[in-house]
PDB file of C-alpha atoms and ligand atoms in Angstrom:
ATOM      1  CA  MET A 316       9.939  -7.886   2.132  1.00  0.00           C
ATOM      2  CA  ASN A 317      11.621  -7.120   5.451  1.00  0.00           C
ATOM      3  CA  LEU A 318      10.065  -9.856   7.606  1.00  0.00           C
ATOM      4  CA  VAL A 319      11.168 -10.529  11.183  1.00  0.00           C
ATOM      5  CA  ARG A 320       9.715 -13.785  12.514  1.00  0.00           C
ATOM      6  CA  PHE A 321       9.696 -14.698  16.188  1.00  0.00           C
ATOM      7  CA  ASP A 322       8.916 -18.094  17.610  1.00  0.00           C
ATOM      8  CA  THR A 323       7.697 -16.592  20.901  1.00  0.00           C
ATOM      9  CA  ILE A 324       7.347 -12.936  21.840  1.00  0.00           C
ATOM     10  CA  ASP A 325       5.178 -10.935  24.221  1.00  0.00           C
ATOM     11  CA  SER A 326       3.383  -9.059  21.444  1.00  0.00           C
ATOM     12  CA  THR A 327       4.396  -8.281  17.864  1.00  0.00           C
ATOM     13  CA  ASN A 328       2.981  -4.761  18.352  1.00  0.00           C
ATOM     14  CA  SER A 329       5.089  -4.201  21.478  1.00  0.00           C
ATOM     15  CA  GLU A 330       8.194  -5.412  19.636  1.00  0.00           C
ATOM     16  CA  ALA A 331       7.438  -3.188  16.630  1.00  0.00           C
ATOM     17  CA  LEU A 332       6.992  -0.192  18.939  1.00  0.00           C
ATOM     18  CA  ARG A 333      10.118  -0.672  21.033  1.00  0.00           C
ATOM     19  CA  GLY A 334      12.460  -1.792  18.209  1.00  0.00           C
ATOM     20  CA  ASN A 335      14.192   0.537  15.808  1.00  0.00           C
ATOM     21  CA  TYR A 336      12.753  -1.041  12.674  1.00  0.00           C
ATOM     22  CA  PRO A 337      12.844   0.575   9.223  1.00  0.00           C
ATOM     23  CA  GLU A 338       9.797   1.484   7.129  1.00  0.00           C
ATOM     24  CA  GLY A 339       7.815  -1.512   5.932  1.00  0.00           C
ATOM     25  CA  THR A 340       9.169  -4.033   8.441  1.00  0.00           C
ATOM     26  CA  ILE A 341       6.757  -6.818   9.311  1.00  0.00           C
ATOM     27  CA  ILE A 342       6.970  -8.597  12.645  1.00  0.00           C
ATOM     28  CA  THR A 343       5.210 -11.953  13.014  1.00  0.00           C
ATOM     29  CA  ALA A 344       5.191 -14.562  15.766  1.00  0.00           C
ATOM     30  CA  GLU A 345       4.204 -18.188  16.115  1.00  0.00           C
ATOM     31  CA  HIS A 346       3.140 -17.431  19.654  1.00  0.00           C
ATOM     32  CA  GLN A 347       2.413 -14.244  21.618  1.00  0.00           C
ATOM     33  CA  THR A 348       2.564 -14.469  25.401  1.00  0.00           C
ATOM     34  CA  ASN A 349       0.881 -11.089  25.859  1.00  0.00           C
ATOM     35  CA  GLY A 350      -1.039 -10.476  22.633  1.00  0.00           C
ATOM     36  CA  ARG A 351      -2.949  -7.253  23.003  1.00  0.00           C
ATOM     37  CA  GLY A 352      -6.351  -6.256  21.657  1.00  0.00           C
ATOM     38  CA  GLN A 353      -8.504  -3.162  21.648  1.00  0.00           C
ATOM     39  CA  ARG A 354     -10.082  -1.700  24.803  1.00  0.00           C
ATOM     40  CA  GLY A 355      -7.212  -3.136  26.901  1.00  0.00           C
ATOM     41  CA  ASN A 356      -8.290  -6.720  26.140  1.00  0.00           C
ATOM     42  CA  SER A 357      -5.874  -9.528  25.457  1.00  0.00           C
ATOM     43  CA  TRP A 358      -5.736 -11.189  22.046  1.00  0.00           C
ATOM     44  CA  ASN A 359      -6.028 -14.940  22.197  1.00  0.00           C
ATOM     45  CA  SER A 360      -4.376 -16.947  19.422  1.00  0.00           C
ATOM     46  CA  LYS A 361      -3.299 -20.596  19.481  1.00  0.00           C
ATOM     47  CA  LYS A 362       0.358 -21.199  18.671  1.00  0.00           C
ATOM     48  CA  SER A 363       1.147 -21.479  14.944  1.00  0.00           C
ATOM     49  CA  GLN A 364      -2.506 -21.524  13.919  1.00  0.00           C
ATOM     50  CA  ASN A 365      -3.151 -17.896  13.086  1.00  0.00           C
ATOM     51  CA  LEU A 366      -1.596 -14.760  11.687  1.00  0.00           C
ATOM     52  CA  THR A 367      -0.206 -12.334  14.263  1.00  0.00           C
ATOM     53  CA  PHE A 368       1.280  -9.508  12.244  1.00  0.00           C
ATOM     54  CA  SER A 369       2.559  -5.990  12.881  1.00  0.00           C
ATOM     55  CA  LEU A 370       3.617  -3.565  10.176  1.00  0.00           C
ATOM     56  CA  VAL A 371       5.930  -0.640  10.968  1.00  0.00           C
ATOM     57  CA  HIS A 372       5.069   2.472   8.975  1.00  0.00           C
ATOM     58  CA  TYR A 373       6.230   6.089   9.227  1.00  0.00           C
ATOM     59  CA  PRO A 374       3.293   8.037   7.774  1.00  0.00           C
ATOM     60  CA  ASN A 375       4.049  11.575   8.959  1.00  0.00           C
ATOM     61  CA  ILE A 376       0.397  12.514   8.868  1.00  0.00           C
ATOM     62  CA  HIS A 377      -1.586  14.626  11.277  1.00  0.00           C
ATOM     63  CA  LEU A 378      -3.163  12.824  14.222  1.00  0.00           C
ATOM     64  CA  ALA A 379      -6.514  14.233  13.078  1.00  0.00           C
ATOM     65  CA  ASP A 380      -6.177  12.068   9.943  1.00  0.00           C
ATOM     66  CA  SER A 381      -5.454   8.849  11.792  1.00  0.00           C
ATOM     67  CA  PHE A 382      -8.661   7.161  10.641  1.00  0.00           C
ATOM     68  CA  GLN A 383      -7.057   6.768   7.211  1.00  0.00           C
ATOM     69  CA  ILE A 384      -4.724   4.136   8.663  1.00  0.00           C
ATOM     70  CA  SER A 385      -7.657   2.237  10.155  1.00  0.00           C
ATOM     71  CA  MET A 386      -9.519   2.253   6.859  1.00  0.00           C
ATOM     72  CA  VAL A 387      -6.471   1.018   4.917  1.00  0.00           C
ATOM     73  CA  ALA A 388      -5.844  -1.811   7.377  1.00  0.00           C
ATOM     74  CA  ALA A 389      -9.477  -2.930   7.388  1.00  0.00           C
ATOM     75  CA  LEU A 390      -9.723  -2.862   3.602  1.00  0.00           C
ATOM     76  CA  ALA A 391      -6.463  -4.772   3.163  1.00  0.00           C
ATOM     77  CA  ILE A 392      -7.851  -7.618   5.278  1.00  0.00           C
ATOM     78  CA  THR A 393     -11.180  -7.713   3.424  1.00  0.00           C
ATOM     79  CA  ASP A 394      -9.199  -7.719   0.149  1.00  0.00           C
ATOM     80  CA  LEU A 395      -7.091 -10.630   1.342  1.00  0.00           C
ATOM     81  CA  LEU A 396     -10.094 -12.644   2.500  1.00  0.00           C
ATOM     82  CA  LYS A 397     -11.851 -11.997  -0.798  1.00  0.00           C
ATOM     83  CA  THR A 398      -8.993 -13.693  -2.704  1.00  0.00           C
ATOM     84  CA  PHE A 399      -9.848 -16.829  -0.702  1.00  0.00           C
ATOM     85  CA  GLY A 400     -13.558 -16.462  -1.484  1.00  0.00           C
ATOM     86  CA  ILE A 401     -14.473 -15.155   1.984  1.00  0.00           C
ATOM     87  CA  ASP A 402     -16.920 -12.266   1.934  1.00  0.00           C
ATOM     88  CA  SER A 403     -16.177 -10.100   4.979  1.00  0.00           C
ATOM     89  CA  ARG A 404     -17.405  -6.771   6.314  1.00  0.00           C
ATOM     90  CA  ILE A 405     -15.899  -4.038   8.470  1.00  0.00           C
ATOM     91  CA  LYS A 406     -17.485  -3.573  11.846  1.00  0.00           C
ATOM     92  CA  TRP A 407     -16.774   0.040  12.783  1.00  0.00           C
ATOM     93  CA  PRO A 408     -14.139   1.083  13.421  1.00  0.00           C
ATOM     94  CA  ASN A 409     -11.963  -1.811  12.364  1.00  0.00           C
ATOM     95  CA  ASP A 410     -13.051  -5.314  13.287  1.00  0.00           C
ATOM     96  CA  ILE A 411     -13.472  -7.733  10.423  1.00  0.00           C
ATOM     97  CA  TYR A 412     -16.621  -9.815  10.453  1.00  0.00           C
ATOM     98  CA  VAL A 413     -18.009 -12.707   8.461  1.00  0.00           C
ATOM     99  CA  GLY A 414     -21.738 -12.586   9.092  1.00  0.00           C
ATOM    100  CA  ASN A 415     -21.991 -11.802  12.807  1.00  0.00           C
ATOM    101  CA  GLN A 416     -18.668 -13.389  13.710  1.00  0.00           C
ATOM    102  CA  LYS A 417     -15.266 -11.815  14.109  1.00  0.00           C
ATOM    103  CA  ILE A 418     -12.480 -13.231  11.957  1.00  0.00           C
ATOM    104  CA  ALA A 419      -9.846 -10.507  12.466  1.00  0.00           C
ATOM    105  CA  GLY A 420      -8.988  -7.603  14.730  1.00  0.00           C
ATOM    106  CA  ILE A 421      -6.751  -4.591  14.296  1.00  0.00           C
ATOM    107  CA  LEU A 422      -4.747  -2.717  16.918  1.00  0.00           C
ATOM    108  CA  ILE A 423      -3.115   0.469  15.649  1.00  0.00           C
ATOM    109  CA  GLU A 424      -0.610   2.152  17.945  1.00  0.00           C
ATOM    110  CA  ASN A 425       1.127   5.415  17.169  1.00  0.00           C
ATOM    111  CA  SER A 426       4.144   7.272  18.393  1.00  0.00           C
ATOM    112  CA  LEU A 427       3.933  11.005  17.855  1.00  0.00           C
ATOM    113  CA  SER A 428       6.455  13.651  16.983  1.00  0.00           C
ATOM    114  CA  GLY A 429       5.420  16.821  18.778  1.00  0.00           C
ATOM    115  CA  ASP A 430       1.846  16.537  19.926  1.00  0.00           C
ATOM    116  CA  SER A 431       0.033  16.019  16.652  1.00  0.00           C
ATOM    117  CA  ILE A 432       2.132  14.348  13.928  1.00  0.00           C
ATOM    118  CA  ILE A 433       2.111  10.556  13.708  1.00  0.00           C
ATOM    119  CA  HIS A 434       5.771   9.714  13.285  1.00  0.00           C
ATOM    120  CA  LYS A 435       5.512   5.943  13.580  1.00  0.00           C
ATOM    121  CA  THR A 436       2.457   3.762  13.387  1.00  0.00           C
ATOM    122  CA  VAL A 437       2.291   0.075  14.160  1.00  0.00           C
ATOM    123  CA  ILE A 438      -0.548  -1.700  12.415  1.00  0.00           C
ATOM    124  CA  GLY A 439      -1.219  -4.875  14.380  1.00  0.00           C
ATOM    125  CA  ILE A 440      -3.434  -7.490  12.784  1.00  0.00           C
ATOM    126  CA  GLY A 441      -4.672 -10.723  14.280  1.00  0.00           C
ATOM    127  CA  LEU A 442      -6.371 -12.961  11.699  1.00  0.00           C
ATOM    128  CA  ASN A 443      -7.876 -16.284  12.724  1.00  0.00           C
ATOM    129  CA  VAL A 444      -6.640 -18.785  10.169  1.00  0.00           C
ATOM    130  CA  ARG A 445      -6.592 -22.436  11.275  1.00  0.00           C
ATOM    131  CA  GLN A 446      -8.004 -22.192  14.788  1.00  0.00           C
ATOM    132  CA  THR A 447     -11.386 -23.895  15.094  1.00  0.00           C
ATOM    133  CA  GLU A 448     -11.855 -23.900  18.872  1.00  0.00           C
ATOM    134  CA  PHE A 449     -11.840 -20.751  20.974  1.00  0.00           C
ATOM    135  CA  PRO A 450     -12.095 -20.053  24.697  1.00  0.00           C
ATOM    136  CA  SER A 451     -15.701 -19.561  25.756  1.00  0.00           C
ATOM    137  CA  ASN A 452     -15.099 -15.957  26.865  1.00  0.00           C
ATOM    138  CA  ILE A 453     -14.488 -14.895  23.258  1.00  0.00           C
ATOM    139  CA  PRO A 454     -17.961 -13.779  22.199  1.00  0.00           C
ATOM    140  CA  ASN A 455     -18.333 -14.614  18.526  1.00  0.00           C
ATOM    141  CA  PRO A 456     -15.156 -15.857  16.849  1.00  0.00           C
ATOM    142  CA  THR A 457     -14.673 -17.444  13.463  1.00  0.00           C
ATOM    143  CA  SER A 458     -11.658 -18.301  11.324  1.00  0.00           C
ATOM    144  CA  MET A 459     -10.723 -18.966   7.716  1.00  0.00           C
ATOM    145  CA  ALA A 460     -10.881 -22.697   8.498  1.00  0.00           C
ATOM    146  CA  LEU A 461     -14.389 -22.332   9.917  1.00  0.00           C
ATOM    147  CA  CYS A 462     -15.289 -20.555   6.654  1.00  0.00           C
ATOM    148  CA  GLY A 463     -14.077 -23.637   4.763  1.00  0.00           C
ATOM    149  CA  VAL A 464     -10.655 -22.301   3.698  1.00  0.00           C
ATOM    150  CA  ASP A 465      -7.493 -24.189   4.610  1.00  0.00           C
ATOM    151  CA  VAL A 466      -4.368 -22.075   4.248  1.00  0.00           C
ATOM    152  CA  SER A 467      -1.062 -21.913   6.075  1.00  0.00           C
ATOM    153  CA  PRO A 468      -0.598 -18.728   8.126  1.00  0.00           C
ATOM    154  CA  GLU A 469       3.019 -18.635   6.907  1.00  0.00           C
ATOM    155  CA  ASN A 470       1.900 -17.698   3.417  1.00  0.00           C
ATOM    156  CA  LEU A 471      -0.141 -14.721   4.498  1.00  0.00           C
ATOM    157  CA  PRO A 472       2.268 -11.910   5.554  1.00  0.00           C
ATOM    158  CA  GLU A 473       3.458 -11.251   2.011  1.00  0.00           C
ATOM    159  CA  GLU A 474      -0.097 -11.321   0.658  1.00  0.00           C
ATOM    160  CA  LEU A 475      -1.301  -8.960   3.346  1.00  0.00           C
ATOM    161  CA  LEU A 476       1.609  -6.552   2.841  1.00  0.00           C
ATOM    162  CA  SER A 477       0.854  -6.267  -0.860  1.00  0.00           C
ATOM    163  CA  ARG A 478      -2.776  -5.389  -0.110  1.00  0.00           C
ATOM    164  CA  LEU A 479      -1.758  -2.837   2.512  1.00  0.00           C
ATOM    165  CA  THR A 480       0.695  -1.243   0.070  1.00  0.00           C
ATOM    166  CA  PHE A 481      -1.968  -1.085  -2.622  1.00  0.00           C
ATOM    167  CA  ARG A 482      -4.572   0.506  -0.344  1.00  0.00           C
ATOM    168  CA  PHE A 483      -2.048   3.027   1.019  1.00  0.00           C
ATOM    169  CA  SER A 484      -1.401   4.133  -2.576  1.00  0.00           C
ATOM    170  CA  GLU A 485      -5.069   4.920  -3.245  1.00  0.00           C
ATOM    171  CA  PRO A 486      -6.634   8.389  -2.926  1.00  0.00           C
ATOM    172  CA  LYS A 487      -8.227   9.006   0.433  1.00  0.00           C
ATOM    173  CA  GLN A 488     -11.694   9.473  -1.056  1.00  0.00           C
ATOM    174  CA  THR A 489     -11.516   6.078  -2.809  1.00  0.00           C
ATOM    175  CA  ILE A 490     -10.462   4.382   0.414  1.00  0.00           C
ATOM    176  CA  TYR A 491     -13.305   6.082   2.262  1.00  0.00           C
ATOM    177  CA  SER A 492     -16.029   5.143  -0.200  1.00  0.00           C
ATOM    178  CA  ARG A 493     -14.878   1.525  -0.304  1.00  0.00           C
ATOM    179  CA  TYR A 494     -14.818   1.476   3.507  1.00  0.00           C
ATOM    180  CA  ARG A 495     -18.376   2.831   3.624  1.00  0.00           C
ATOM    181  CA  ASP A 496     -19.503   0.201   1.077  1.00  0.00           C
ATOM    182  CA  LEU A 497     -18.071  -2.614   3.120  1.00  0.00           C
ATOM    183  CA  MET A 498     -19.447  -1.586   6.501  1.00  0.00           C
ATOM    184  CA  TRP A 499     -21.186  -4.273   8.519  1.00  0.00           C
ATOM    185  CA  ARG A 500     -24.815  -3.272   9.226  1.00  0.00           C
ATOM    186  CA  LYS A 501     -24.449  -0.292   6.922  1.00  0.00           C
ATOM    187  CA  GLU A 502     -28.208  -0.141   6.344  1.00  0.00           C
ATOM    188  CA  GLY A 503     -31.132  -0.586   8.701  1.00  0.00           C
ATOM    189  CA  TYR A 504     -31.715  -0.223  12.433  1.00  0.00           C
ATOM    190  CA  TYR A 505     -29.791  -2.323  14.936  1.00  0.00           C
ATOM    191  CA  PRO A 506     -29.280  -2.314  18.701  1.00  0.00           C
ATOM    192  CA  TYR A 507     -26.457  -0.277  20.236  1.00  0.00           C
ATOM    193  CA  SER A 508     -25.389   0.644  23.722  1.00  0.00           C
ATOM    194  CA  ASP A 509     -23.851   3.904  24.973  1.00  0.00           C
ATOM    195  CA  ALA A 510     -23.262   5.463  28.403  1.00  0.00           C
ATOM    196  CA  GLU A 511     -27.000   6.130  28.694  1.00  0.00           C
ATOM    197  CA  GLY A 512     -28.256   2.646  27.820  1.00  0.00           C
ATOM    198  CA  ASN A 513     -29.478   0.573  24.896  1.00  0.00           C
ATOM    199  CA  PHE A 514     -31.173   1.957  21.807  1.00  0.00           C
ATOM    200  CA  MET A 515     -31.958   1.180  18.160  1.00  0.00           C
ATOM    201  CA  ALA A 516     -30.189   3.219  15.477  1.00  0.00           C
ATOM    202  CA  LYS A 517     -28.842   3.199  11.956  1.00  0.00           C
ATOM    203  CA  ILE A 518     -25.429   4.312  10.757  1.00  0.00           C
ATOM    204  CA  SER A 519     -25.870   7.697   9.116  1.00  0.00           C
ATOM    205  CA  ASP A 520     -22.269   8.852   8.695  1.00  0.00           C
ATOM    206  CA  VAL A 521     -18.618   8.170   9.421  1.00  0.00           C
ATOM    207  CA  ASP A 522     -16.235  11.128   9.545  1.00  0.00           C
ATOM    208  CA  ILE A 523     -13.515  10.613   6.915  1.00  0.00           C
ATOM    209  CA  HIS A 524     -10.843  12.247   9.123  1.00  0.00           C
ATOM    210  CA  THR A 525     -11.587  11.239  12.680  1.00  0.00           C
ATOM    211  CA  GLY A 526     -13.705   8.139  12.037  1.00  0.00           C
ATOM    212  CA  ARG A 527     -16.417   9.472  14.335  1.00  0.00           C
ATOM    213  CA  LEU A 528     -19.598   7.427  13.863  1.00  0.00           C
ATOM    214  CA  SER A 529     -22.992   9.112  13.516  1.00  0.00           C
ATOM    215  CA  LEU A 530     -25.948   7.022  14.639  1.00  0.00           C
ATOM    216  CA  THR A 531     -29.508   8.133  13.973  1.00  0.00           C
ATOM    217  CA  ARG A 532     -32.255   6.804  16.238  1.00  0.00           C
ATOM    218  CA  GLU A 533     -35.746   5.903  15.161  1.00  0.00           C
ATOM    219  CA  ASP A 534     -36.970   9.275  16.458  1.00  0.00           C
ATOM    220  CA  GLY A 535     -34.567  11.027  14.056  1.00  0.00           C
ATOM    221  CA  ILE A 536     -32.066  12.171  16.696  1.00  0.00           C
ATOM    222  CA  THR A 537     -28.441  11.785  15.601  1.00  0.00           C
ATOM    223  CA  LYS A 538     -25.486  11.408  17.945  1.00  0.00           C
ATOM    224  CA  GLN A 539     -21.799  11.146  17.155  1.00  0.00           C
ATOM    225  CA  TYR A 540     -19.443   8.736  18.821  1.00  0.00           C
ATOM    226  CA  TYR A 541     -15.740   8.173  19.070  1.00  0.00           C
ATOM    227  CA  PHE A 542     -14.454   4.637  19.385  1.00  0.00           C
ATOM    228  CA  LYS A 543     -15.219   3.150  22.828  1.00  0.00           C
ATOM    229  CA  GLU A 544     -18.183   5.494  23.357  1.00  0.00           C
ATOM    230  CA  VAL A 545     -20.653   3.095  21.726  1.00  0.00           C
ATOM    231  CA  ARG A 546     -20.951  -0.630  21.200  1.00  0.00           C
ATOM    232  CA  ALA A 547     -22.973  -2.621  18.669  1.00  0.00           C
ATOM    233  CA  LEU A 548     -25.080  -5.297  20.319  1.00  0.00           C
ATOM    234  CA  ILE A 549     -25.476  -8.731  18.777  1.00  0.00           C
ATOM    235  CA  ALA A 550     -28.327 -10.964  19.947  1.00  0.00           C
ATOM    236  CA  SER A 551     -27.131 -14.470  20.807  1.00  0.00           C
ATOM    237  CA  SER A 552     -29.607 -15.914  18.294  1.00  0.00           C
ATOM    238  CA  GLU A 553     -28.182 -13.876  15.391  1.00  0.00           C
TER     239      GLU A 553
HETATM  240  C1  BTN B1259      -8.785  -6.467  18.623  1.00  0.00           C
HETATM  241  O1  BTN B1259      -8.997  -6.383  19.828  1.00  0.00           O
HETATM  242  O2  BTN B1259      -9.680  -6.788  17.847  1.00  0.00           O
HETATM  243  C2  BTN B1259      -7.412  -6.184  18.059  1.00  0.00           C
HETATM  244  C3  BTN B1259      -6.560  -7.413  18.024  1.00  0.00           C
HETATM  245  C4  BTN B1259      -5.180  -7.178  17.456  1.00  0.00           C
HETATM  246  C5  BTN B1259      -4.314  -8.400  17.627  1.00  0.00           C
HETATM  247  C6  BTN B1259      -3.010  -8.278  16.918  1.00  0.00           C
HETATM  248  S1  BTN B1259      -2.124  -9.802  16.863  1.00  0.00           S
HETATM  249  C7  BTN B1259      -0.720  -8.987  16.262  1.00  0.00           C
HETATM  250  C8  BTN B1259      -0.613  -7.678  17.017  1.00  0.00           C
HETATM  251  N1  BTN B1259       0.106  -7.854  18.269  1.00  0.00           N
HETATM  252  C9  BTN B1259      -0.675  -7.655  19.327  1.00  0.00           C
HETATM  253  O3  BTN B1259      -0.327  -7.765  20.519  1.00  0.00           O
HETATM  254  N2  BTN B1259      -1.925  -7.332  18.930  1.00  0.00           N
HETATM  255  C10 BTN B1259      -2.017  -7.269  17.485  1.00  0.00           C
END
C-alpha cells in the first residue's frame, strides 16, 4: 500500500489533487486545517480521532459515468462498517448514515483530460471514528465510537483500500443493485425540499450513469434531480 501520512495538512483531497501521486496512493492526515466537504462546506474532524483519507485513482472513464465512482466509494464504507457490526445506509448521493445520523462523508474531485474524460479522481472520505462530541452547527453527526465500536483510525486506511479495490473490480450492474439495496429511505414517502419548496416523495429511481435521483410525489408526479438540486429533510424528533 502506498500510504502518505501527514501530521497536519490543509486537506488530504487538496494534496492528492496538487501532488503528482501514482495510482492507488492514499493520503491521510492526523489533522486538516482546511478539510473540505460537499456543497462548499468545511469538514470538521478532531485531531487524531477520525479517518481523513484520500485515494488517488486514474479511471479514464467518461464524465457521464462518474456516478460509478460515487457508488464504489459509498459501498466500500458500508462494507467496512459492516465488518465492525455497524449497519449503515447510503443517503443519496453518497453520505453514509446510521439511522438518521451521518457517520461518513465523501468528496470526489476529478481532473479531466479534454472536456469529458476523467483522468484523475480523488476519492476523499471522512469517517467519524473516535470523536464523540461535535460542534453544534453539525446537524446530525455520529461516529463508530457512538455506535459502540472502539477502533484506532490508524488501522482503517488499509481496510478501506481493500474494500475500494474489491468494489472497483465488480461489474457495474452489481455495484448499482447493491447501492440501490442499501439506500437510506429507499421505500416510503419522506419530506424533501427543492427550489420550489417542501414536499413529500418517494425514491423511484436513480440513474446508473449520472446518479440523477427520481422522486415521485404523492400525486404521482415524478421529477429528476441532480445533486444539490434537492435535499432530504429530517425532522428534529427523528
Ligand atoms: C461531506 O461533506 O460529506 C464530504 C466530506 C469529505 C471529507 C473528507 S476528509 C478527507 C478528504 N479531505 C477533505 O478535505 N475532504 C475529504
